[in-house]
């Protein structure tokens, strides 16, 4: 179906931002006006934090449409693709509410984009060892599929490694991404607390419907507790890669030395100090 955009939107599609990702004042004012014209649900969860499951529930609750908002999934450290948002805001495509799920750090260019389009991202706090344990489980059936990778290249010999060596790889190569991810979002949330919603995985497990209700209200799409409960389809959560979600499972997957290395990665970011025991639960 052809999509017709107004001349201003067509010009915006080809306008380069500044090198840091910021926009000229006129261009930013235009994008901000567009961003206020429609609502959206933006889940910027880290991998293995129930994002796929919650996005499915959000789609059900708001009769939304899952939209790929990055240039390509093969670029695993996501950055938004402006033409997709221009089609949504200026071209009304899709007509349903946009719901997107991106494994995105709140790096400066991403912050400029989010602020310019008045997006309201949501993240989830979960223990890093537990997420890496879930990630390790996801890799086992087909470890060399690039669909599973996040900003890394998996070595060809990964399937042949012993479990501890696989753990070393995930801790040393992927662990720093998680530490940086949480640091960037905590920094952004400190600057714009009304824009970023931070959820807690343990609270989500205790009250999934309440978590969904909070997520949708933050996105400007409030739904009742009953509507949220109906949208969750808890018995079908395995279809959406929400396999275990059990707190503490990272302790049984990784050695004490590996977890100590993860803790050291988190230590590099002072802003994460208040979350130290949440991100790296003590024994």
Coordinates of N, CA and C in Angstrom, one line a residue, residues 113-211:
X113 N 16.9 11.2 20.0 CA 15.8 10.7 19.2 C 14.5 10.6 20.1
X114 N 14.7 9.9 21.2 CA 13.5 9.7 22.1 C 12.9 11.0 22.6
X115 N 13.8 12.0 22.9 CA 13.3 13.3 23.4 C 12.6 14.0 22.3
X116 N 13.2 14.0 21.1 CA 12.6 14.8 19.9 C 11.3 14.3 19.6
X117 N 11.0 13.0 19.6 CA 9.7 12.4 19.2 C 8.8 12.2 20.4
X118 N 9.2 12.7 21.6 CA 8.4 12.6 22.7 C 8.0 11.1 23.1
X119 N 8.9 10.2 22.9 CA 8.7 8.8 23.2 C 8.8 8.6 24.7
X120 N 8.2 7.6 25.2 CA 8.1 7.3 26.6 C 8.6 5.8 26.9
X121 N 9.9 5.6 26.8 CA 10.3 4.2 26.9 C 10.2 3.6 28.3
X122 N 10.2 2.3 28.3 CA 10.0 1.5 29.6 C 11.2 0.5 29.6
X123 N 11.8 0.3 30.8 CA 12.8 -0.7 30.9 C 12.5 -1.6 32.1
X124 N 13.2 -2.7 32.2 CA 13.0 -3.6 33.3 C 14.3 -3.9 34.0
X125 N 14.3 -3.8 35.3 CA 15.5 -4.2 36.1 C 15.4 -5.7 36.5
X126 N 16.4 -6.4 36.2 CA 16.5 -7.8 36.6 C 17.9 -8.1 36.8
X127 N 18.2 -9.1 37.7 CA 19.6 -9.5 38.0 C 20.3 -9.9 36.8
X128 N 21.5 -9.4 36.6 CA 22.3 -9.7 35.4 C 22.6 -11.2 35.3
X129 N 23.1 -11.9 36.4 CA 23.4 -13.3 36.2 C 22.1 -14.1 35.8
X130 N 21.0 -13.7 36.3 CA 19.8 -14.5 35.9 C 19.5 -14.2 34.4
X131 N 19.6 -13.0 33.9 CA 19.4 -12.8 32.5 C 20.4 -13.5 31.6
X132 N 21.7 -13.5 32.0 CA 22.7 -14.3 31.3 C 22.4 -15.8 31.3
X133 N 21.9 -16.3 32.4 CA 21.5 -17.7 32.5 C 20.4 -18.0 31.5
X134 N 19.4 -17.1 31.4 CA 18.4 -17.3 30.4 C 18.9 -17.2 29.0
X135 N 19.8 -16.3 28.8 CA 20.4 -16.1 27.5 C 21.2 -17.3 27.1
X136 N 21.9 -17.9 28.0 CA 22.7 -19.2 27.8 C 21.7 -20.3 27.3
X137 N 20.6 -20.4 28.0 CA 19.6 -21.4 27.7 C 19.1 -21.2 26.2
X138 N 18.8 -19.9 25.9 CA 18.3 -19.6 24.5 C 19.3 -20.0 23.5
X139 N 20.6 -19.9 23.8 CA 21.6 -20.2 22.8 C 21.8 -21.7 22.5
X140 N 21.4 -22.5 23.5 CA 21.8 -23.9 23.4 C 21.1 -24.6 22.2
X141 N 19.9 -24.4 21.9 CA 19.3 -25.2 20.7 C 19.9 -24.8 19.4
X142 N 20.3 -23.6 19.2 CA 20.8 -23.1 17.9 C 21.8 -22.0 18.1
X143 N 22.9 -22.2 18.7 CA 23.8 -21.1 19.2 C 24.4 -20.3 18.1
X144 N 24.5 -20.8 16.9 CA 25.1 -20.1 15.8 C 24.1 -19.3 14.9
X145 N 22.9 -19.2 15.3 CA 21.9 -18.4 14.6 C 22.1 -17.0 15.0
X146 N 22.3 -16.1 14.0 CA 22.5 -14.7 14.4 C 21.3 -14.0 15.0
X147 N 20.1 -14.7 14.8 CA 18.9 -14.1 15.4 C 19.0 -14.0 17.0
X148 N 20.0 -14.8 17.5 CA 20.1 -14.9 19.0 C 21.2 -13.9 19.5
X149 N 21.9 -13.3 18.7 CA 23.1 -12.6 19.2 C 22.7 -11.1 19.5
X150 N 23.4 -10.6 20.4 CA 23.3 -9.2 20.8 C 24.6 -8.5 20.8
X151 N 24.8 -7.7 19.7 CA 26.0 -6.9 19.6 C 27.3 -7.6 19.8
X152 N 27.3 -8.9 19.5 CA 28.5 -9.7 19.6 C 28.6 -10.6 18.4
X153 N 29.7 -11.2 18.2 CA 29.9 -12.3 17.2 C 30.2 -13.6 18.0
X154 N 29.4 -14.5 17.9 CA 29.6 -15.8 18.6 C 30.6 -16.6 17.8
X155 N 31.6 -17.1 18.5 CA 32.7 -17.9 17.8 C 32.1 -19.2 17.3
X156 N 32.7 -19.7 16.2 CA 32.2 -21.0 15.6 C 32.3 -22.1 16.6
X157 N 33.3 -22.1 17.5 CA 33.5 -23.2 18.4 C 32.7 -23.1 19.7
X158 N 31.8 -22.1 19.8 CA 31.0 -22.0 21.0 C 30.2 -23.2 21.4
X159 N 29.6 -23.9 20.4 CA 28.9 -25.2 20.8 C 29.7 -26.2 21.4
X160 N 31.0 -26.2 21.2 CA 32.0 -27.2 21.6 C 32.6 -26.9 23.0
X161 N 32.3 -25.7 23.5 CA 32.9 -25.3 24.7 C 32.3 -26.0 25.9
X162 N 33.1 -26.2 27.0 CA 32.5 -26.7 28.2 C 31.6 -25.6 28.9
X163 N 30.7 -26.0 29.7 CA 29.8 -25.0 30.3 C 30.5 -23.9 31.0
X164 N 31.5 -24.1 31.7 CA 32.2 -23.0 32.4 C 32.8 -22.1 31.4
X165 N 33.4 -22.6 30.3 CA 34.0 -21.7 29.2 C 32.9 -20.9 28.5
X166 N 31.7 -21.5 28.3 CA 30.6 -20.8 27.8 C 30.2 -19.6 28.7
X167 N 30.2 -19.9 30.0 CA 29.9 -18.9 31.0 C 31.0 -17.8 31.0
X168 N 32.2 -18.2 30.8 CA 33.3 -17.1 30.7 C 33.0 -16.2 29.6
X169 N 32.6 -16.8 28.4 CA 32.4 -16.0 27.2 C 31.3 -15.0 27.5
X170 N 30.2 -15.5 28.0 CA 29.0 -14.6 28.3 C 29.3 -13.5 29.3
X171 N 30.1 -13.9 30.3 CA 30.4 -12.9 31.3 C 31.4 -11.8 30.8
X172 N 32.4 -12.3 30.0 CA 33.4 -11.3 29.6 C 32.9 -10.5 28.4
X173 N 32.2 -11.1 27.5 CA 31.8 -10.4 26.2 C 30.5 -9.7 26.3
X174 N 29.5 -10.4 26.9 CA 28.1 -9.8 27.0 C 27.8 -9.0 28.3
X175 N 28.5 -9.5 29.4 CA 28.3 -8.8 30.6 C 28.5 -7.3 30.6
X176 N 29.5 -6.8 30.0 CA 29.7 -5.3 29.9 C 28.6 -4.6 29.2
X177 N 28.0 -5.2 28.2 CA 26.8 -4.6 27.6 C 25.7 -4.3 28.6
X178 N 25.4 -5.3 29.4 CA 24.4 -5.2 30.4 C 24.7 -4.1 31.4
X179 N 25.9 -4.0 31.9 CA 26.3 -3.0 32.8 C 26.1 -1.6 32.2
X180 N 26.6 -1.5 31.0 CA 26.4 -0.2 30.3 C 25.0 0.1 30.0
X181 N 24.2 -0.9 29.7 CA 22.8 -0.7 29.4 C 22.1 0.0 30.6
X182 N 22.3 -0.7 31.8 CA 21.6 -0.1 33.0 C 22.1 1.2 33.3
X183 N 23.4 1.5 33.2 CA 24.0 2.8 33.5 C 23.4 3.9 32.7
X184 N 23.3 3.6 31.4 CA 22.8 4.7 30.5 C 21.3 5.0 30.8
X185 N 20.6 4.0 31.1 CA 19.1 4.2 31.4 C 18.9 4.9 32.7
X186 N 19.7 4.5 33.7 CA 19.6 5.2 35.0 C 20.0 6.7 34.9
X187 N 21.0 7.0 34.1 CA 21.5 8.3 33.9 C 20.4 9.1 33.1
X188 N 19.8 8.5 32.1 CA 18.7 9.2 31.4 C 17.5 9.4 32.3
X189 N 17.1 8.4 33.0 CA 16.0 8.6 33.9 C 16.2 9.6 35.0
X190 N 17.4 9.8 35.4 CA 17.7 10.8 36.4 C 17.5 12.2 35.8
X191 N 17.8 12.4 34.5 CA 17.6 13.6 33.8 C 16.2 13.9 33.4
X192 N 15.5 12.8 33.0 CA 14.1 13.0 32.6 C 13.2 11.9 33.3
X193 N 13.0 12.1 34.6 CA 12.2 11.0 35.3 C 10.8 10.8 34.9
X194 N 10.2 11.8 34.2 CA 8.8 11.6 33.8 C 8.8 10.9 32.5
X195 N 9.9 10.8 31.8 CA 9.9 10.2 30.4 C 10.2 8.7 30.5
X196 N 11.0 8.2 31.4 CA 11.5 6.9 31.5 C 10.8 6.2 32.6
X197 N 10.2 5.0 32.4 CA 9.6 4.2 33.4 C 10.5 3.0 33.7
X198 N 10.9 2.8 34.9 CA 11.7 1.7 35.3 C 10.9 0.7 36.1
X199 N 10.8 -0.5 35.6 CA 10.0 -1.6 36.2 C 11.0 -2.5 36.9
X200 N 10.5 -3.4 37.8 CA 11.3 -4.3 38.6 C 10.8 -5.7 38.3
X201 N 11.7 -6.6 38.0 CA 11.3 -8.0 37.6 C 10.6 -8.7 38.7
X202 N 11.1 -8.6 39.9 CA 10.5 -9.3 41.0 C 9.0 -8.8 41.2
X203 N 8.8 -7.5 41.1 CA 7.5 -7.0 41.2 C 6.6 -7.5 40.1
X204 N 7.2 -7.6 38.9 CA 6.4 -8.1 37.7 C 6.0 -9.5 38.0
X205 N 6.9 -10.4 38.5 CA 6.5 -11.7 38.8 C 5.4 -11.8 39.9
X206 N 5.4 -10.9 40.8 CA 4.4 -10.9 41.9 C 3.1 -10.4 41.4
X207 N 3.1 -9.5 40.5 CA 1.8 -8.9 40.0 C 2.0 -8.5 38.5
X208 N 1.9 -9.5 37.6 CA 2.0 -9.2 36.2 C 1.0 -8.2 35.7
X209 N -0.2 -8.3 36.1 CA -1.3 -7.4 35.6 C -1.0 -6.0 36.1
X210 N -0.6 -5.8 37.3 CA -0.2 -4.5 37.9 C 0.9 -3.8 37.1
X211 N 1.9 -4.7 36.7 CA 3.0 -4.2 35.9 C 2.6 -3.7 34.6

